[in-house]
Short mmCIF file of C-alpha atoms in Angstrom, two decimals:
data_model
loop_
_atom_site.label_atom_id
_atom_site.label_comp_id
_atom_site.label_asym_id
_atom_site.label_seq_id
_atom_site.Cartn_x
_atom_site.Cartn_y
_atom_site.Cartn_z
CA MET S 1 4.46 -42.73 4.88
CA VAL S 2 1.52 -44.55 3.68
CA GLN S 3 0.26 -44.67 6.97
CA ASN S 4 0.31 -41.23 7.94
CA GLY S 5 -1.11 -40.21 4.86
CA LEU S 6 -4.27 -42.74 5.45
CA PHE S 7 -4.32 -41.75 9.07
CA THR S 8 -4.74 -37.92 8.11
CA MET S 9 -6.96 -38.89 5.25
CA SER S 10 -9.37 -40.27 7.60
CA SER S 11 -9.32 -37.32 9.87
CA TYR S 12 -10.23 -35.00 7.15
CA LEU S 13 -13.11 -37.55 5.92
CA SER S 14 -14.51 -37.37 9.25
CA LEU S 15 -14.45 -33.73 9.24
CA SER S 16 -15.90 -33.54 6.00
CA LEU S 17 -18.38 -35.82 6.67
CA VAL S 18 -19.80 -33.80 9.61
CA LEU S 19 -19.66 -30.80 7.86
CA GLU S 20 -21.85 -32.30 5.17
CA ARG S 21 -24.61 -33.49 7.99
CA THR S 22 -24.21 -29.99 9.23
CA PHE S 23 -25.55 -28.53 6.00
CA ALA S 24 -27.97 -31.72 5.64
CA ILE S 25 -29.47 -30.89 9.07
CA TRP S 26 -29.51 -27.08 8.38
CA SER S 27 -31.59 -27.31 5.41
CA ALA S 28 -33.11 -31.01 5.60
CA ALA S 29 -36.12 -30.59 3.49
CA GLN S 30 -34.13 -29.27 0.53
CA TYR S 31 -31.20 -31.50 1.14
CA GLU S 32 -33.42 -34.68 1.01
CA THR S 33 -35.50 -33.73 -2.02
CA SER S 34 -32.40 -32.36 -4.28
CA GLY S 35 -30.66 -35.63 -4.94
CA HIS S 36 -27.53 -34.23 -6.39
CA HIS S 37 -24.62 -35.35 -3.81
CA LEU S 38 -22.22 -36.98 -5.89
CA PHE S 39 -20.23 -33.58 -6.68
CA PRO S 40 -19.99 -32.75 -2.72
CA LEU S 41 -18.68 -36.39 -2.20
CA PHE S 42 -15.79 -36.27 -4.67
CA LEU S 43 -14.77 -32.94 -3.58
CA MET S 44 -14.99 -34.24 0.04
CA ILE S 45 -12.74 -37.25 -0.81
CA GLY S 46 -10.31 -35.15 -3.35
CA GLY S 47 -10.07 -32.37 -0.43
CA SER S 48 -9.05 -35.06 1.88
CA ILE S 49 -6.65 -36.62 -0.38
CA ALA S 50 -5.04 -33.20 -0.99
CA MET S 51 -4.71 -32.45 2.57
CA ALA S 52 -3.16 -35.94 3.27
CA ILE S 53 -0.37 -35.51 0.58
CA LEU S 54 0.23 -31.66 2.46
CA HIS S 55 0.51 -33.42 5.60
CA VAL S 56 2.90 -36.19 4.27
CA TYR S 57 5.01 -33.27 2.67
CA ALA S 58 5.45 -31.37 5.73
CA ILE S 59 6.32 -34.37 7.85
CA TYR S 60 8.87 -35.88 5.64
CA TRP S 61 10.42 -33.05 3.77
CA HIS S 62 10.06 -30.20 6.63
CA ASN S 63 10.28 -32.44 9.79
CA TRP S 64 7.14 -30.90 11.02
CA PHE S 65 6.34 -33.98 13.42
CA PHE S 66 4.87 -31.94 16.29
CA GLU S 67 2.86 -29.34 14.45
CA THR S 68 1.14 -31.88 12.10
CA ILE S 69 0.15 -33.76 15.41
CA TYR S 70 -1.44 -30.63 16.90
CA VAL S 71 -3.39 -29.83 13.64
CA LEU S 72 -4.61 -33.19 13.75
CA TYR S 73 -5.73 -33.01 17.33
CA GLY S 74 -7.67 -29.65 16.39
CA ILE S 75 -9.49 -31.49 13.34
CA GLU S 76 -10.30 -34.16 15.68
CA GLY S 77 -11.59 -32.08 18.43
CA PHE S 78 -13.43 -29.72 16.05
CA THR S 79 -14.91 -32.75 14.51
CA LEU S 80 -15.89 -34.15 17.82
CA ILE S 81 -17.76 -30.84 18.99
CA ILE S 82 -19.49 -30.21 16.08
CA ALA S 83 -20.79 -33.68 15.85
CA ILE S 84 -22.29 -33.56 19.06
CA VAL S 85 -23.77 -30.16 18.57
CA ILE S 86 -25.74 -31.45 15.71
CA ILE S 87 -27.00 -34.49 17.11
CA ILE S 88 -28.54 -32.42 19.92
CA TYR S 89 -29.61 -29.78 17.44
CA SER S 90 -31.21 -32.31 14.71
CA ARG S 91 -33.15 -33.78 17.82
CA ARG S 92 -34.55 -30.18 18.73
CA LYS S 93 -35.38 -29.25 15.43
CA PHE S 94 -37.32 -32.27 14.79
CA LYS S 95 -39.31 -31.76 17.73
CA ASN S 96 -39.90 -28.47 17.83
CA LEU S 97 -41.11 -28.73 13.85
CA PRO S 98 -43.82 -26.17 13.27
CA TYR S 99 -47.69 -27.42 12.72
CA ASP S 100 -48.24 -25.96 8.87
CA GLU S 101 -49.92 -27.48 5.81
CA ASP S 102 -46.59 -28.92 4.86
CA ARG S 103 -45.57 -30.24 8.09
CA LEU S 104 -46.16 -33.83 7.15
CA LYS S 105 -43.69 -33.97 3.97
CA ALA S 106 -41.30 -31.62 5.75
CA LYS S 107 -41.43 -33.77 8.86
CA TYR S 108 -41.10 -37.05 6.84
CA GLN S 109 -37.76 -35.16 5.04
CA VAL S 110 -36.15 -34.03 8.59
CA LYS S 111 -36.97 -37.44 10.09
CA GLU S 112 -35.00 -39.32 7.39
CA VAL S 113 -32.09 -36.63 7.58
CA LEU S 114 -32.25 -37.12 11.23
CA ASN S 115 -32.19 -40.77 11.50
CA PHE S 116 -29.38 -41.17 8.95
CA THR S 117 -27.27 -39.06 11.02
CA SER S 118 -27.77 -40.01 14.17
CA SER S 119 -27.08 -43.35 13.12
CA LEU S 120 -23.69 -42.18 11.51
CA LEU S 121 -22.35 -39.32 13.62
CA PRO S 122 -21.85 -41.58 16.69
CA SER S 123 -19.52 -44.09 15.03
CA VAL S 124 -17.68 -40.69 13.68
CA ILE S 125 -17.31 -39.82 17.36
CA VAL S 126 -16.09 -42.80 18.54
CA SER S 127 -13.35 -42.90 15.47
CA VAL S 128 -12.32 -39.35 15.96
CA THR S 129 -11.90 -40.44 19.94
CA MET S 130 -9.68 -43.40 18.83
CA HIS S 131 -7.77 -41.47 16.75
CA THR S 132 -6.76 -38.96 19.17
CA LEU S 133 -5.92 -41.43 21.59
CA SER S 134 -3.68 -43.42 19.25
CA LEU S 135 -1.81 -40.37 18.95
CA VAL S 136 -0.64 -40.14 22.43
CA PRO S 137 2.00 -43.18 21.94
CA THR S 138 3.55 -40.93 19.06
CA LEU S 139 3.88 -38.11 21.09
CA LEU S 140 5.52 -40.17 23.92
CA TRP S 141 7.79 -41.83 21.58
CA ILE S 142 9.12 -38.30 20.01
CA ASN S 143 9.56 -37.38 23.93
CA GLY S 144 11.70 -40.02 24.51
CA VAL S 145 9.17 -41.55 27.29
CA ILE S 146 8.55 -44.77 25.26
CA ASP S 147 10.88 -46.89 22.77
CA TYR S 148 9.47 -47.18 19.00
CA PRO S 149 8.46 -50.96 19.34
CA LEU S 150 6.27 -50.01 22.42
CA CYS S 151 4.75 -47.00 20.49
CA CYS S 152 3.89 -49.25 17.70
CA VAL S 153 2.36 -51.91 19.75
CA PHE S 154 0.21 -49.14 21.09
CA TYR S 155 -0.49 -47.24 17.98
CA PHE S 156 -1.58 -50.38 15.77
CA SER S 157 -3.38 -51.82 18.64
CA ALA S 158 -5.50 -48.21 19.20
CA HIS S 159 -6.42 -48.43 15.29
CA SER S 160 -7.40 -52.24 15.58
CA LEU S 161 -9.74 -51.21 18.41
CA ASN S 162 -10.89 -48.28 16.48
CA CYS S 163 -11.95 -50.58 13.65
CA ILE S 164 -14.18 -52.74 15.93
CA PHE S 165 -15.63 -50.19 18.09
CA THR S 166 -16.35 -48.02 15.07
CA LYS S 167 -18.19 -50.93 13.04
CA SER S 168 -19.91 -52.11 16.25
CA THR S 169 -21.17 -48.48 16.90
CA LEU S 170 -22.48 -48.09 13.35
CA ILE S 171 -24.31 -51.77 13.60
CA ALA S 172 -25.69 -50.77 16.89
CA CYS S 173 -27.10 -47.29 16.03
CA HIS S 174 -28.01 -47.85 12.08
CA LYS S 175 -31.51 -49.53 12.37
CA GLY S 176 -31.02 -51.16 8.84
CA MET S 177 -27.61 -52.59 9.48
CA ARG S 178 -28.49 -53.80 13.13
CA GLN S 179 -31.72 -55.74 11.56
CA ARG S 180 -29.43 -57.20 8.85
CA PHE S 181 -27.08 -58.28 11.33
CA GLN S 182 -29.58 -59.85 13.51
CA LEU S 183 -31.06 -61.56 10.68
CA LEU S 184 -27.83 -63.14 9.55
CA PHE S 185 -26.32 -64.09 12.91
CA VAL S 186 -28.71 -63.94 15.67
CA ALA S 187 -32.04 -64.95 14.07
CA ARG S 188 -30.27 -67.81 12.03
CA LEU S 189 -28.71 -69.30 15.08
CA ARG S 190 -31.96 -69.15 17.01
CA THR S 191 -34.55 -70.19 14.50
CA PRO S 192 -34.77 -73.52 13.14
CA ARG S 193 -34.32 -73.98 9.45
CA GLY S 194 -37.78 -74.81 8.54
CA ALA S 195 -39.45 -71.99 10.62
CA ARG S 196 -37.38 -69.03 9.17
CA ILE S 197 -39.36 -66.20 7.55
CA VAL S 198 -37.59 -64.98 3.99
CA ARG S 199 -38.19 -61.25 3.79
CA ASN S 200 -38.64 -59.77 0.71
CA ALA S 201 -36.77 -56.55 1.08
CA GLU S 202 -38.06 -55.15 -2.68
CA LYS S 203 -41.38 -55.31 -1.75
CA GLU S 204 -41.39 -54.10 1.86
CA GLY S 205 -39.63 -51.03 0.34
CA GLN S 206 -42.02 -50.78 -2.25
CA ASP S 207 -44.93 -50.75 0.29
CA TYR S 208 -43.12 -47.89 2.41
CA PHE S 209 -42.78 -45.52 -0.40
CA ASN S 210 -46.47 -46.30 -1.50
CA GLN S 211 -47.70 -45.31 1.97
CA MET S 212 -45.73 -42.16 2.08
CA LYS S 213 -46.59 -41.21 -1.20
CA ILE S 214 -50.28 -41.67 -0.16
CA ALA S 215 -49.56 -39.76 2.77
CA TRP S 216 -48.10 -36.85 0.85
CA GLU S 217 -50.85 -36.65 -1.52
CA SER S 218 -53.65 -36.32 1.11
CA VAL S 219 -51.96 -33.15 2.28
CA PRO S 220 -53.52 -29.92 0.74
#
């Protein structure tokens, strides 16, 4: 019961995350400057928990096994399609941003949202794909094609691979996480202890925002 609830909640969280990114890309400049995103975050989490409870209720109190699996297939498929469309749309929007007096500020804001979206959605796509594949053994077991122990082997193996592939994709696509991973595991092994450069992340961040502030103030 708990496993089915968490599985369903993760599917709805992926859908909510993709819809949130859709809104962010659609109005990137306003989204970047608003800063009020806690309420939508809690709303997404609460909605996902509520839908997970409804799914568990439908499965164990109404025996809607097939129906809930088809619903999850629909959710995963819709999430996958929207994520791919948003990645393509966001890149085109950034490329075709019109030149005007606010272009520097607007382009920076769109780029910030685009970078976060481009680093996040590929891992969502991987997770959705693995979620979809993990439902296949359950369907085969319900139809009597395989027995329950074999179903569990395939099901939990798919979830284990999902964790590995999703985290690997996120590290590969997210610039900050990739740099941190290389710093902790790659550079540390290759660089002698006395030759290591200690980075001051706080100073680097302050310098970055100071540069952007100067650039924004130069716009008429």
